[in-house]
Coordinates of C-alpha atoms and ligand atoms in Angstrom, one line a residue:
M1 CA 22.3 17.0 -9.3
T2 CA 24.9 14.9 -7.5
Q3 CA 23.9 12.7 -4.7
S4 CA 26.4 13.3 -1.9
D5 CA 24.0 12.1 0.7
P6 CA 20.5 12.0 -0.7
D7 CA 19.0 10.3 2.4
R8 CA 19.6 13.5 4.3
M9 CA 17.5 15.6 1.9
Q10 CA 13.8 16.4 2.4
F11 CA 11.2 13.8 1.4
D12 CA 10.0 15.9 -1.6
T13 CA 13.6 16.2 -2.9
R14 CA 14.2 12.5 -2.5
L15 CA 11.1 11.8 -4.6
M16 CA 13.0 13.4 -7.6
H17 CA 16.6 12.6 -6.9
A18 CA 17.3 9.7 -4.5
A19 CA 19.2 6.9 -6.1
A20 CA 19.3 8.6 -9.5
P21 CA 22.2 7.3 -11.6
D22 CA 25.3 9.5 -11.1
P23 CA 26.4 10.5 -13.6
P24 CA 23.1 10.3 -15.5
I25 CA 23.0 7.5 -18.1
G26 CA 23.9 8.8 -21.5
G27 CA 23.6 12.3 -20.1
S28 CA 19.8 11.9 -19.8
V29 CA 17.9 14.0 -17.3
V30 CA 15.3 11.2 -17.0
T31 CA 16.6 7.6 -17.0
P32 CA 15.3 6.1 -20.3
I33 CA 13.4 2.8 -20.5
F34 CA 15.8 -0.2 -20.7
Q35 CA 13.5 -2.4 -22.6
S36 CA 16.0 -5.2 -23.0
A37 CA 15.3 -8.6 -21.5
M38 CA 18.9 -9.3 -20.9
G39 CA 22.4 -7.6 -20.8
V40 CA 25.6 -8.9 -22.3
Q41 CA 27.8 -11.0 -20.0
P42 CA 31.6 -10.8 -19.9
P43 CA 32.6 -13.8 -22.1
E44 CA 35.7 -14.4 -20.0
G45 CA 33.5 -15.2 -17.0
P46 CA 32.9 -13.2 -13.8
A47 CA 35.6 -10.9 -12.6
P48 CA 37.6 -12.2 -9.6
G49 CA 35.5 -12.0 -6.5
Q50 CA 32.3 -11.5 -8.5
D51 CA 29.5 -13.9 -8.0
L52 CA 28.3 -15.5 -11.3
H53 CA 24.8 -14.4 -10.4
D54 CA 25.9 -10.7 -10.2
S55 CA 27.2 -10.8 -13.8
I56 CA 23.8 -11.8 -15.2
R57 CA 21.5 -8.9 -16.1
Y58 CA 18.0 -10.1 -16.7
I59 CA 14.6 -8.4 -16.1
R60 CA 13.4 -11.2 -13.8
L61 CA 16.4 -10.5 -11.5
H62 CA 15.1 -7.0 -10.9
N63 CA 18.4 -5.5 -12.0
T64 CA 17.9 -3.2 -15.0
P65 CA 18.9 0.4 -14.5
N66 CA 15.2 1.2 -14.2
H67 CA 14.8 -1.3 -11.4
L68 CA 17.9 -0.1 -9.6
E69 CA 16.9 3.5 -9.6
L70 CA 13.3 2.9 -8.5
Q71 CA 14.2 0.4 -5.8
G72 CA 16.9 2.7 -4.4
R73 CA 14.5 5.6 -4.4
L74 CA 11.7 3.7 -2.7
A75 CA 14.1 2.5 0.0
S76 CA 15.3 6.0 0.6
L77 CA 11.7 7.3 0.9
A78 CA 10.8 4.5 3.3
G79 CA 13.9 5.0 5.4
A80 CA 14.8 1.3 4.6
Q81 CA 18.1 -0.3 3.6
A82 CA 16.6 -2.0 0.5
G83 CA 13.7 -2.0 -1.8
L84 CA 12.2 -4.5 -4.3
V85 CA 9.6 -3.8 -7.0
C86 CA 7.1 -6.5 -8.1
A87 CA 4.5 -7.1 -10.8
S88 CA 1.6 -6.1 -8.5
G89 CA 0.8 -5.5 -4.8
M90 CA -0.4 -9.1 -4.5
A91 CA 3.0 -10.3 -5.9
A92 CA 4.7 -8.2 -3.1
I93 CA 2.4 -9.6 -0.4
S94 CA 2.5 -13.3 -1.6
A95 CA 6.3 -13.4 -2.1
S96 CA 6.9 -11.7 1.3
L97 CA 4.6 -14.1 3.2
L98 CA 6.0 -17.1 1.4
T99 CA 9.5 -15.9 2.4
V100 CA 8.9 -15.4 6.1
L101 CA 6.5 -18.4 6.7
Q102 CA 7.2 -22.1 6.3
P103 CA 4.7 -24.9 6.3
G104 CA 3.6 -25.7 9.9
Q105 CA 4.1 -22.1 11.0
H106 CA 1.4 -19.7 12.2
L107 CA 0.6 -16.1 11.4
L108 CA -1.2 -13.4 13.5
V109 CA -3.2 -11.4 11.0
S110 CA -5.4 -8.3 11.2
Q111 CA -9.2 -9.0 11.1
Q112 CA -9.5 -6.1 8.6
L113 CA -7.7 -6.9 5.3
Y114 CA -7.7 -6.0 1.7
G115 CA -9.9 -8.7 0.0
G116 CA -7.1 -10.2 -2.1
S117 CA -4.9 -10.5 1.0
H118 CA -7.7 -12.0 3.0
A119 CA -8.2 -14.7 0.3
W120 CA -4.5 -15.3 -0.1
I121 CA -3.9 -15.8 3.6
H122 CA -7.1 -17.7 4.5
A123 CA -7.3 -19.9 1.5
E124 CA -3.9 -20.3 -0.3
L125 CA -1.6 -20.2 2.8
D126 CA -3.9 -22.6 4.6
R127 CA -3.5 -25.0 1.6
L128 CA 0.3 -24.9 2.2
G129 CA -0.1 -25.8 5.9
I130 CA 0.4 -22.2 7.1
T131 CA -2.3 -21.4 9.6
S132 CA -3.4 -18.0 10.9
T133 CA -5.4 -16.4 13.7
T134 CA -7.1 -13.1 13.3
I135 CA -6.4 -10.3 15.7
D136 CA -7.7 -6.8 16.3
G137 CA -4.7 -4.6 15.2
T138 CA -5.9 -1.7 17.4
A139 CA -5.9 -3.8 20.6
P140 CA -2.3 -4.9 21.4
S141 CA -3.2 -6.2 24.8
T142 CA -5.2 -9.0 23.1
W143 CA -2.5 -10.3 20.8
A144 CA -0.5 -12.4 23.3
A145 CA -3.5 -14.7 23.8
A146 CA -3.4 -15.7 20.1
L147 CA 0.3 -16.7 20.2
R148 CA 1.3 -20.3 19.6
P149 CA 4.8 -21.9 19.8
E150 CA 4.8 -22.0 16.0
T151 CA 3.8 -18.3 15.5
K152 CA 6.3 -16.7 13.2
A153 CA 4.9 -13.4 11.9
I154 CA 2.4 -10.6 12.5
Y155 CA 0.7 -8.9 9.5
L156 CA -1.2 -5.7 9.6
E157 CA -2.4 -2.9 7.3
T158 CA -1.3 0.7 8.3
I159 CA -4.7 2.2 7.4
T160 CA -7.4 -0.4 6.9
N161 CA -9.7 -0.4 3.9
P162 CA -12.6 0.4 3.8
L163 CA -13.1 1.2 7.5
L164 CA -10.0 3.3 8.1
R165 CA -8.9 1.8 11.3
L166 CA -5.3 2.4 12.4
P167 CA -3.5 -0.6 14.0
D168 CA -0.9 0.2 16.6
L169 CA 2.3 -0.2 14.5
P170 CA 4.8 0.7 17.2
A171 CA 3.2 -1.8 19.5
A172 CA 3.4 -4.4 16.7
A173 CA 7.1 -3.8 16.2
A174 CA 7.8 -4.2 20.0
F175 CA 5.6 -7.3 20.2
A176 CA 7.3 -8.9 17.3
K177 CA 10.8 -8.2 18.8
E178 CA 9.7 -9.6 22.2
H179 CA 8.3 -12.8 20.7
G180 CA 10.8 -13.4 17.9
L181 CA 8.3 -12.7 15.1
V182 CA 8.7 -11.0 11.7
S183 CA 6.4 -7.9 11.5
L184 CA 4.8 -6.8 8.2
T185 CA 2.4 -4.1 7.3
D186 CA 0.6 -3.3 4.1
N187 CA 1.4 0.5 3.8
T188 CA -0.5 1.0 0.6
L189 CA -3.0 3.5 1.9
A190 CA -0.5 5.6 4.0
T191 CA 2.5 5.6 1.6
P192 CA 5.9 6.7 2.9
A193 CA 4.6 10.3 2.7
L194 CA 2.4 9.7 5.7
C195 CA 4.0 6.7 7.5
R196 CA 7.4 5.0 7.4
P197 CA 6.8 1.7 9.2
V198 CA 10.5 0.5 8.9
E199 CA 11.5 3.6 10.9
L200 CA 9.1 2.4 13.6
G201 CA 10.8 -1.0 13.7
I202 CA 8.4 -3.0 11.4
D203 CA 10.5 -5.5 9.4
L204 CA 8.7 -5.2 6.0
S205 CA 6.6 -2.5 4.6
L206 CA 4.6 -3.7 1.6
H207 CA 2.8 -1.7 -1.1
S208 CA 0.4 -2.0 -3.9
A209 CA 2.2 0.7 -6.0
T210 CA -0.8 0.5 -8.3
K211 CA -2.4 3.0 -6.0
Y212 CA -0.8 6.2 -4.5
L213 CA 2.8 5.5 -5.3
N214 CA 2.1 5.5 -9.1
G215 CA -1.0 7.6 -8.7
H216 CA -2.2 7.6 -12.2
S217 CA -4.3 4.4 -12.5
D218 CA -2.3 3.2 -15.5
I219 CA -0.1 0.3 -14.2
L220 CA 0.0 -2.5 -11.7
A221 CA 3.0 -2.7 -9.5
G222 CA 4.1 -3.6 -5.9
A223 CA 7.0 -2.9 -3.6
V224 CA 8.7 -4.5 -0.6
L225 CA 10.9 -2.3 1.7
G226 CA 13.0 -3.4 4.6
S227 CA 16.5 -4.7 5.6
E228 CA 19.0 -5.7 3.0
E229 CA 18.9 -9.3 4.3
L230 CA 15.1 -9.7 4.4
V231 CA 14.3 -7.9 1.1
G232 CA 17.1 -9.9 -0.5
E233 CA 15.4 -13.1 0.6
V234 CA 12.1 -11.9 -0.8
A235 CA 13.8 -10.9 -4.1
S236 CA 15.4 -14.3 -4.5
R237 CA 12.0 -16.0 -4.0
L238 CA 10.3 -13.5 -6.4
T239 CA 13.0 -14.3 -9.0
L240 CA 11.8 -17.9 -8.9
L241 CA 8.1 -17.1 -8.7
G242 CA 8.5 -14.8 -11.6
G243 CA 6.4 -11.8 -10.5
C244 CA 8.9 -9.2 -11.7
L245 CA 8.1 -5.7 -12.8
D246 CA 8.6 -4.8 -16.5
P247 CA 11.1 -1.9 -17.2
N248 CA 8.3 0.1 -18.9
A249 CA 6.2 -0.1 -15.7
C250 CA 9.3 0.8 -13.7
F251 CA 9.7 3.9 -15.8
L252 CA 6.0 4.9 -15.3
L253 CA 6.2 4.3 -11.6
T254 CA 9.4 6.4 -11.3
R255 CA 7.6 9.2 -13.1
G256 CA 4.4 8.9 -11.1
L257 CA 6.2 8.8 -7.8
K258 CA 7.8 12.3 -8.4
T259 CA 4.5 14.0 -7.5
L260 CA 3.5 11.8 -4.6
G261 CA 4.1 14.6 -2.0
L262 CA 1.9 17.1 -3.9
R263 CA -0.8 14.5 -4.7
I264 CA -1.1 13.2 -1.2
E265 CA -1.3 16.7 0.3
R266 CA -4.2 17.6 -2.0
Q267 CA -5.9 14.2 -1.6
C268 CA -5.7 14.5 2.2
S269 CA -7.2 18.0 2.1
N270 CA -10.0 17.0 -0.3
T271 CA -10.8 14.0 1.8
Q272 CA -10.9 16.0 5.0
A273 CA -13.3 18.5 3.4
L274 CA -15.6 15.8 2.0
A275 CA -15.5 13.9 5.4
E276 CA -16.6 17.0 7.2
F277 CA -19.3 17.7 4.7
L278 CA -20.7 14.2 4.8
D279 CA -20.5 14.1 8.6
G280 CA -22.8 17.0 8.9
H281 CA -25.3 15.8 6.3
P282 CA -28.7 14.5 7.5
A283 CA -28.9 11.7 4.9
V284 CA -25.5 10.3 6.1
E285 CA -25.6 7.9 9.1
H286 CA -21.9 7.4 9.8
V287 CA -18.6 8.5 8.2
N288 CA -15.3 6.6 8.7
Y289 CA -12.3 9.0 8.4
P290 CA -9.4 9.5 11.0
G291 CA -9.6 13.2 10.4
L292 CA -13.0 13.4 12.2
P293 CA -13.0 14.0 15.9
H294 CA -15.1 10.9 16.7
H295 CA -12.6 8.5 15.1
P296 CA -11.6 5.8 17.6
D297 CA -7.8 5.5 16.8
S298 CA -6.6 8.8 15.4
E299 CA -5.6 10.5 18.7
H300 CA -3.2 7.7 19.5
A301 CA -2.0 7.3 15.9
R302 CA -0.8 10.8 15.5
S303 CA 2.6 9.7 16.8
W304 CA 3.2 7.5 13.7
L305 CA 1.0 8.9 10.9
S306 CA 1.5 12.4 9.7
G307 CA -1.9 12.6 7.8
W308 CA -5.0 10.5 7.3
G309 CA -4.9 9.8 3.6
G310 CA -7.2 10.0 0.6
L311 CA -9.8 7.4 1.4
L312 CA -13.1 7.6 3.4
S313 CA -16.2 5.5 3.7
F314 CA -19.7 6.1 4.9
E315 CA -23.2 4.6 5.3
L316 CA -26.4 6.4 4.3
A317 CA -29.5 6.3 6.4
G318 CA -31.2 4.7 3.4
G319 CA -28.8 1.7 3.3
E320 CA -27.8 -0.1 0.1
A321 CA -30.6 1.2 -2.1
A322 CA -29.8 4.8 -1.2
A323 CA -26.1 4.1 -1.7
R324 CA -26.8 2.7 -5.2
S325 CA -28.9 5.7 -6.2
L326 CA -26.2 8.0 -4.8
V327 CA -23.4 6.5 -6.9
Q328 CA -25.5 6.8 -10.0
A329 CA -26.4 10.5 -9.3
L330 CA -22.8 11.6 -8.9
R331 CA -21.1 13.2 -11.9
I332 CA -17.4 13.5 -11.1
P333 CA -16.4 10.2 -9.5
A334 CA -16.2 7.1 -11.7
Y335 CA -17.8 4.0 -10.2
A336 CA -14.7 1.8 -10.2
P337 CA -12.7 -0.4 -7.9
S338 CA -9.2 0.7 -6.8
L339 CA -7.9 3.9 -5.3
G340 CA -5.0 6.2 -5.1
G341 CA -5.2 7.8 -8.6
V342 CA -5.5 11.5 -9.4
E343 CA -9.2 11.1 -10.3
T344 CA -11.9 10.5 -7.7
L345 CA -13.3 7.0 -7.7
I346 CA -16.3 5.6 -5.7
T347 CA -17.3 2.1 -5.1
L348 CA -19.4 -0.2 -2.8
P349 CA -16.7 -2.5 -1.3
V350 CA -19.2 -5.4 -1.8
D351 CA -18.7 -4.9 -5.5
S352 CA -14.9 -4.4 -5.4
S353 CA -12.3 -4.8 -2.7
H354 CA -14.4 -7.3 -0.7
A355 CA -16.3 -9.0 -3.6
I356 CA -14.1 -12.1 -3.1
L357 CA -15.3 -12.5 0.5
S358 CA -18.5 -14.5 1.5
P359 CA -21.3 -12.5 3.1
S360 CA -20.4 -13.9 6.5
E361 CA -16.7 -13.0 6.1
R362 CA -17.8 -9.5 5.1
E363 CA -20.0 -9.2 8.1
A364 CA -17.1 -10.3 10.3
A365 CA -14.9 -7.6 8.7
G366 CA -17.5 -5.0 9.3
V367 CA -18.2 -4.4 5.6
G368 CA -22.0 -3.9 5.2
P369 CA -23.8 -4.0 1.8
G370 CA -24.6 -0.3 2.0
L371 CA -21.1 0.9 2.8
V372 CA -19.8 3.4 0.2
R373 CA -16.0 4.1 -0.2
V374 CA -14.6 7.2 -1.9
A375 CA -11.0 7.5 -3.0
L376 CA -10.4 11.2 -3.5
G377 CA -8.4 12.5 -6.4
I378 CA -6.9 15.9 -6.9
E379 CA -9.9 17.7 -8.6
G380 CA -11.1 21.0 -7.3
Q381 CA -12.5 20.7 -3.8
Q382 CA -15.6 22.8 -4.3
D383 CA -16.6 20.8 -7.4
I384 CA -16.5 17.6 -5.5
I385 CA -18.5 18.8 -2.5
E386 CA -21.1 20.4 -4.8
D387 CA -21.4 17.1 -6.7
F388 CA -22.0 15.1 -3.5
A389 CA -24.5 17.8 -2.3
Q390 CA -26.5 17.5 -5.5
A391 CA -26.4 13.7 -5.5
L392 CA -27.5 13.5 -1.9
E393 CA -30.3 16.0 -2.6
R394 CA -31.8 13.5 -5.1
Ligands
PLP401 C1 -5.0 -2.9 -4.2 C2 -4.4 -3.4 -2.9 C3 -3.6 -4.5 -2.9 C4 -3.4 -5.4 -4.1 O1 -2.6 -4.7 -5.0 P1 -2.5 -5.0 -6.6 O2 -1.5 -4.1 -7.1 O3 -3.9 -4.9 -7.2 O4 -2.1 -6.5 -6.7 C5 -3.1 -4.9 -1.7 N1 -3.3 -4.2 -0.6 C6 -4.1 -3.1 -0.6 C7 -4.3 -2.3 0.7 C8 -4.7 -2.6 -1.8 O5 -5.4 -1.5 -1.8

């Protein structure tokens, strides 16, 4: 298929074809794995007008054919000028924040964060003299009070984990423009299938591609999407930090990505069904999922999110003890950290995403010891509901 203008095609078509090499390399329908650390260089030196750097092909420069196809495809999906893939989600987050923030500068950051990001921002960035103030991403009117002359960036998560709050991304984009800040959001839980932050005016959209983008729980990867200029700066920094993605992982991510549209659709419908079942169950105290009518943010967020994703969390009336019995009684979900794969996983965030936080930090983030998080896969819906029904019965 030739790519006359792939960016004008539908999302599901771009998952397969955007940025595919044209003509295909070696006539291959699927771009093979370029497992070669380096490429040969012209011995006569760079061509006239060519930068020496551009003539070097090396995995750490993110420029194998596997990188170029994958980065171009992710950028197209996100509605961004440029894309960069990284060794993990944390490599994407750390390289991006180290690029936009200098020592002495200040960051506004969501109160609710993935545990690794929380530790990176509140311990490691602090050590480098970069300070931060936590804000409520869903209350834009409160942000201005946290500004300082040295504030340089605002960092949110599109859908927060594990409480499923939905920060106001359009307001963050406008606020950042008004105050000269760089805006970033961790879009891992939404994916470009449900939300395209760059199209809303957010400067950088970050991903743990380990999760939904790859979807098969078999690699670690990250992605940074945004303008040519800003992504280029992050790429240069990542080249020096060394958190590059291996070509074999690029290949697997390119393969996993093709079914993102199908997977997310099923994961959203499975999650909606389980959320409704749990919400009506007498043993369940409270369910967090934007697809439920009592969710505090979802009405407003409909303008920038086209679905509510594959994650939900809930608390049982019996607290942590009941939660631990429940996860042992379930047959289908594996008790494991992480999310976004085709198989359903269940965890208590105190044992996984938020294990790195102290009990008081967890309390401040609203993550209680009895909170249960489910990341729905693509199994049959009735089997999942029946499994939860029998486990809650016990
Ligand atoms: C998992 C996750 C990360 C970290 O990604 P890794 O690929 O494990 O480094 C960052 N943000 C969110 C929201 C995540 O779920």
